[in-house]
Amino acid sequence: MGEGAGAAGVDVIIRGARRSDALALYEIMSKPKVIWGTTVMPCTSELTAEKALGEENRHWFIATRARDGHVLGYLYLDWGHGRWRRIASLVMAIHDDAAGQGVGRMLLDKAIHVGFQYLDLQRIELEVYVDNPAAIHLYEKVGFVHEGTKRRNAIRDGVHVDGHMMAILKPLDG
Ligand SMILES: CC(C)(COP(=O)(O)OP(=O)(O)OC[C@H]1O[C@@H](n2cnc3c(N)ncnc32)[C@H](O)[C@@H]1OP(=O)(O)O)[C@@H](O)C(=O)NCCC(=O)NCCS
C-alpha cells in the first residue's frame, strides 16, 4: 500500500484491487473524459468492470482518497507470455472529478516501481491519443518515450484517431 499527497494536496492511498471495486471502476469508466481518453465503450457495464478485475496476468493499482476510501482512479499492467513475459502494457484512468490533482502521477510512480522491482518487467508500454496532451505530458514526465504513431488507431465518436506508442524501459542499473 502506498500513501502520499497529490499535487493539489489530496491524500491518496494506492492499494491493490478488491472484488468490491467493480462498481467504482464502472463509475470511473462511465465518465465523459475517461471515455474520451481511453478505449472504454460508452454505456459499459459493471459486469465488464468485474471481468476486467478477474483477468489473468494483470496487476491492478487502485487510488483511493485516504479519508474515506473513495476510489479516484485505477491503473493496470498486463504482461505477456513466453518471450513477451517481461513486457507489459499499461492502462489508466482518473475519475473526471479527481483529474489534475496529482493522482495519475502517484499511480504511475507506484506502478513503475512495482513493475520493475517486483514483476521483473523490462519494458512498460502504452498507447495514447495524439490529442491528449495532459496524458502525454504526464507520461513524458515519468520517463515514457515516444516510439511511433499508429494511424487511425481507435475510433472515438465517429473519428479514427491516431495514437502515439510510448514506452519506458527498466534502467540497466536498476
Ligand atoms: C490523463 C490522466 C491519466 C492524467 O492524470 P491526472 O491525475 O489528471 O494527472 P496529474 O494531475 O497527475 O498530472 C497531470 C499533468 O498534466 C498537466 N496537464 C494538464 N492538462 C494539460 C494540458 N492540456 N496540456 C499539457 N499538460 C497538461 C498537468 O499540469 C500535470 O503536469 P505538471 O505536474 O507538470 O503540472 C487523467 O486525467 C485521466 O485519466 N484522464 C481521462 C482518461 C485518460 O485520458 N486516460 C489516459 C489514457 S492513455
Coordinates of C-alpha atoms and ligand atoms in Angstrom, one line a residue:
M1 CA 0.0 0.0 0.0
G2 CA 1.4 3.4 -0.9
E3 CA 0.4 6.7 0.7
G4 CA 1.1 10.3 -0.3
A5 CA -0.3 13.7 -1.2
G6 CA -1.1 14.6 -4.8
A7 CA -0.1 17.9 -6.3
A8 CA -3.3 19.6 -5.0
G9 CA -2.8 18.1 -1.5
V10 CA -5.4 15.3 -1.7
D11 CA -4.3 12.5 0.5
V12 CA -4.2 9.3 -1.6
I13 CA -3.6 5.7 -0.8
I14 CA -2.6 3.3 -3.6
R15 CA -3.7 -0.3 -3.0
G16 CA -4.4 -3.5 -4.9
A17 CA -7.9 -4.3 -6.3
R18 CA -10.8 -5.8 -4.4
R19 CA -13.7 -7.7 -5.8
S20 CA -15.9 -4.9 -4.4
D21 CA -14.2 -2.3 -6.6
A22 CA -16.2 -3.3 -9.7
L23 CA -18.9 -0.6 -9.1
A24 CA -16.4 2.2 -8.5
L25 CA -14.5 1.2 -11.6
Y26 CA -17.7 1.1 -13.6
E27 CA -18.4 4.6 -12.4
I28 CA -15.0 5.9 -13.5
M29 CA -15.3 4.1 -16.8
S30 CA -18.6 5.9 -17.4
K31 CA -17.2 9.4 -17.0
P32 CA -17.1 11.5 -20.2
K33 CA -13.4 12.4 -20.1
V34 CA -12.4 8.8 -19.4
I35 CA -14.5 7.6 -22.4
W36 CA -12.8 10.4 -24.4
G37 CA -9.3 9.5 -23.3
T38 CA -9.4 5.7 -23.3
T39 CA -10.9 2.9 -25.4
V40 CA -13.7 2.2 -22.8
M41 CA -17.0 1.8 -24.5
P42 CA -19.8 4.2 -23.7
C43 CA -22.5 2.5 -21.6
T44 CA -20.1 0.0 -20.3
S45 CA -21.4 -2.3 -17.5
E46 CA -20.4 -3.2 -14.0
L47 CA -20.0 -6.8 -15.3
T48 CA -17.4 -5.6 -17.8
A49 CA -15.5 -4.0 -14.9
E50 CA -15.9 -7.2 -12.8
K51 CA -14.5 -9.3 -15.7
A52 CA -11.6 -6.8 -16.1
L53 CA -10.8 -7.3 -12.4
G54 CA -10.5 -11.0 -12.9
E55 CA -8.2 -11.0 -16.0
E56 CA -5.1 -13.2 -15.6
N57 CA -1.6 -11.7 -16.0
R58 CA -2.9 -8.4 -14.9
H59 CA -1.9 -6.3 -11.8
W60 CA -4.1 -3.6 -10.6
F61 CA -3.4 -0.4 -8.7
I62 CA -6.3 1.5 -7.2
A63 CA -6.0 5.1 -6.0
T64 CA -8.3 6.0 -3.1
R65 CA -8.9 9.1 -1.1
A66 CA -7.4 8.5 2.3
R67 CA -10.1 10.0 4.4
D68 CA -13.0 7.8 3.1
G69 CA -11.6 5.2 0.7
H70 CA -13.4 6.8 -2.3
V71 CA -11.9 5.4 -5.5
L72 CA -10.2 8.1 -7.5
G73 CA -8.6 6.2 -10.3
Y74 CA -7.1 2.9 -11.5
L75 CA -4.1 1.6 -13.4
Y76 CA -3.3 -1.9 -14.6
L77 CA -0.4 -3.6 -16.1
D78 CA -0.9 -6.6 -18.5
W79 CA 2.1 -8.7 -19.1
G80 CA 2.7 -11.1 -21.9
H81 CA 3.5 -14.7 -22.4
G82 CA 6.7 -16.5 -23.5
R83 CA 9.3 -14.1 -24.8
W84 CA 7.0 -11.2 -24.0
R85 CA 6.8 -12.2 -20.3
R86 CA 8.8 -9.1 -19.3
I87 CA 6.8 -6.7 -21.4
A88 CA 3.6 -5.1 -20.0
S89 CA 1.1 -2.7 -21.4
L90 CA -0.4 0.0 -19.2
V91 CA -3.9 1.4 -19.0
M92 CA -5.1 4.0 -16.6
A93 CA -7.9 6.4 -15.9
I94 CA -8.7 9.0 -13.2
H95 CA -12.2 9.9 -12.2
D96 CA -13.2 13.2 -14.0
D97 CA -13.7 14.9 -10.7
A98 CA -10.2 14.0 -9.4
A99 CA -8.2 14.8 -12.6
G100 CA -5.3 17.3 -12.3
Q101 CA -4.6 16.7 -8.6
G102 CA -1.6 14.5 -9.0
V103 CA -3.4 11.2 -8.6
G104 CA -2.3 10.0 -12.0
R105 CA 1.3 10.7 -11.2
M106 CA 1.1 8.8 -7.9
L107 CA -0.4 5.8 -9.7
L108 CA 2.3 5.8 -12.4
D109 CA 5.1 6.1 -9.9
K110 CA 3.8 3.2 -7.9
A111 CA 3.1 1.0 -11.0
I112 CA 6.6 1.7 -12.5
H113 CA 8.3 0.8 -9.2
V114 CA 6.3 -2.4 -8.7
G115 CA 6.5 -3.3 -12.4
F116 CA 10.3 -3.1 -12.5
Q117 CA 11.2 -4.1 -8.9
Y118 CA 8.6 -6.9 -8.2
L119 CA 7.0 -8.0 -11.5
D120 CA 10.5 -8.1 -13.1
L121 CA 9.4 -6.2 -16.2
Q122 CA 11.9 -4.8 -18.7
R123 CA 9.5 -2.6 -20.6
I124 CA 6.2 -0.9 -19.9
E125 CA 4.3 0.4 -23.0
L126 CA 1.1 2.2 -23.7
E127 CA -0.9 3.9 -26.4
V128 CA -2.3 7.4 -26.0
Y129 CA -4.4 9.5 -28.4
V130 CA -2.3 12.2 -30.1
D131 CA -4.8 14.9 -28.9
N132 CA -4.5 14.1 -25.2
P133 CA -1.7 16.5 -24.1
A134 CA -2.3 16.1 -20.4
A135 CA -1.7 12.3 -20.6
I136 CA 1.3 12.7 -22.9
H137 CA 2.8 15.3 -20.7
L138 CA 2.4 13.1 -17.6
Y139 CA 3.9 10.0 -19.3
E140 CA 6.9 12.0 -20.6
K141 CA 7.4 13.4 -17.1
V142 CA 7.8 9.9 -15.6
G143 CA 10.1 8.8 -18.4
F144 CA 8.0 7.3 -21.2
V145 CA 9.4 8.0 -24.6
H146 CA 7.6 8.4 -27.9
E147 CA 8.3 5.4 -30.2
G148 CA 6.0 6.0 -33.1
T149 CA 2.4 6.8 -34.1
K150 CA -0.3 4.4 -35.1
R151 CA -2.5 6.0 -37.7
R152 CA -6.3 5.6 -37.3
N153 CA -5.6 3.7 -34.1
A154 CA -9.1 3.7 -32.5
I155 CA -12.5 5.2 -33.2
R156 CA -13.8 7.9 -31.0
D157 CA -17.2 9.5 -31.6
G158 CA -17.0 8.6 -35.3
V159 CA -13.5 9.7 -35.9
H160 CA -10.5 7.4 -36.2
V161 CA -7.9 9.0 -34.0
D162 CA -4.1 8.4 -34.3
G163 CA -2.3 7.0 -31.2
H164 CA 1.2 7.5 -30.0
M165 CA 3.1 4.5 -28.8
M166 CA 5.1 5.3 -25.7
A167 CA 7.3 3.1 -23.5
I168 CA 9.7 3.2 -20.6
L169 CA 12.5 0.7 -20.1
K170 CA 13.9 -0.6 -16.8
P171 CA 17.1 1.3 -16.2
L172 CA 20.1 -1.1 -16.9
D173 CA 21.5 -0.4 -13.4
G174 CA 18.0 -0.6 -11.7
Ligands
LIG1 C1 -4.7 11.8 -18.3 C2 -4.8 11.4 -16.8 C3 -4.3 10.0 -16.7 C4 -3.8 12.3 -16.0 O1 -3.9 12.0 -14.7 P1 -4.1 13.2 -13.6 O2 -4.2 12.7 -12.3 O3 -5.2 14.1 -14.1 O4 -2.7 13.9 -13.8 P2 -1.8 14.7 -12.8 O5 -2.6 15.6 -12.0 O6 -1.0 13.6 -12.0 O7 -0.7 15.4 -13.7 C5 -1.2 16.0 -14.9 C6 -0.1 16.7 -15.6 O8 -0.5 17.1 -16.9 C7 -0.6 18.5 -16.9 N1 -1.6 19.0 -17.8 C8 -2.9 19.0 -17.5 N2 -3.6 19.5 -18.6 C9 -2.7 19.6 -19.6 C10 -2.7 20.0 -20.9 N3 -3.9 20.3 -21.5 N4 -1.6 20.1 -21.7 C11 -0.4 19.7 -21.1 N5 -0.3 19.3 -19.8 C12 -1.4 19.3 -19.1 C13 -0.7 19.0 -15.5 O9 -0.2 20.3 -15.4 C14 0.3 18.0 -14.9 O10 1.6 18.3 -15.1 P3 2.5 19.1 -14.1 O11 2.6 18.3 -12.9 O12 3.8 19.2 -14.9 O13 1.8 20.4 -13.9 C15 -6.2 11.6 -16.2 O14 -6.6 13.0 -16.3 C16 -7.3 10.8 -16.9 O15 -7.4 9.6 -16.6 N6 -8.0 11.4 -17.9 C17 -9.1 10.7 -18.6 C18 -8.7 9.4 -19.2 C19 -7.4 9.4 -20.0 O16 -7.2 10.3 -20.8 N7 -6.5 8.4 -19.7 C20 -5.3 8.3 -20.3 C21 -5.4 7.2 -21.3 S1 -3.9 7.0 -22.2

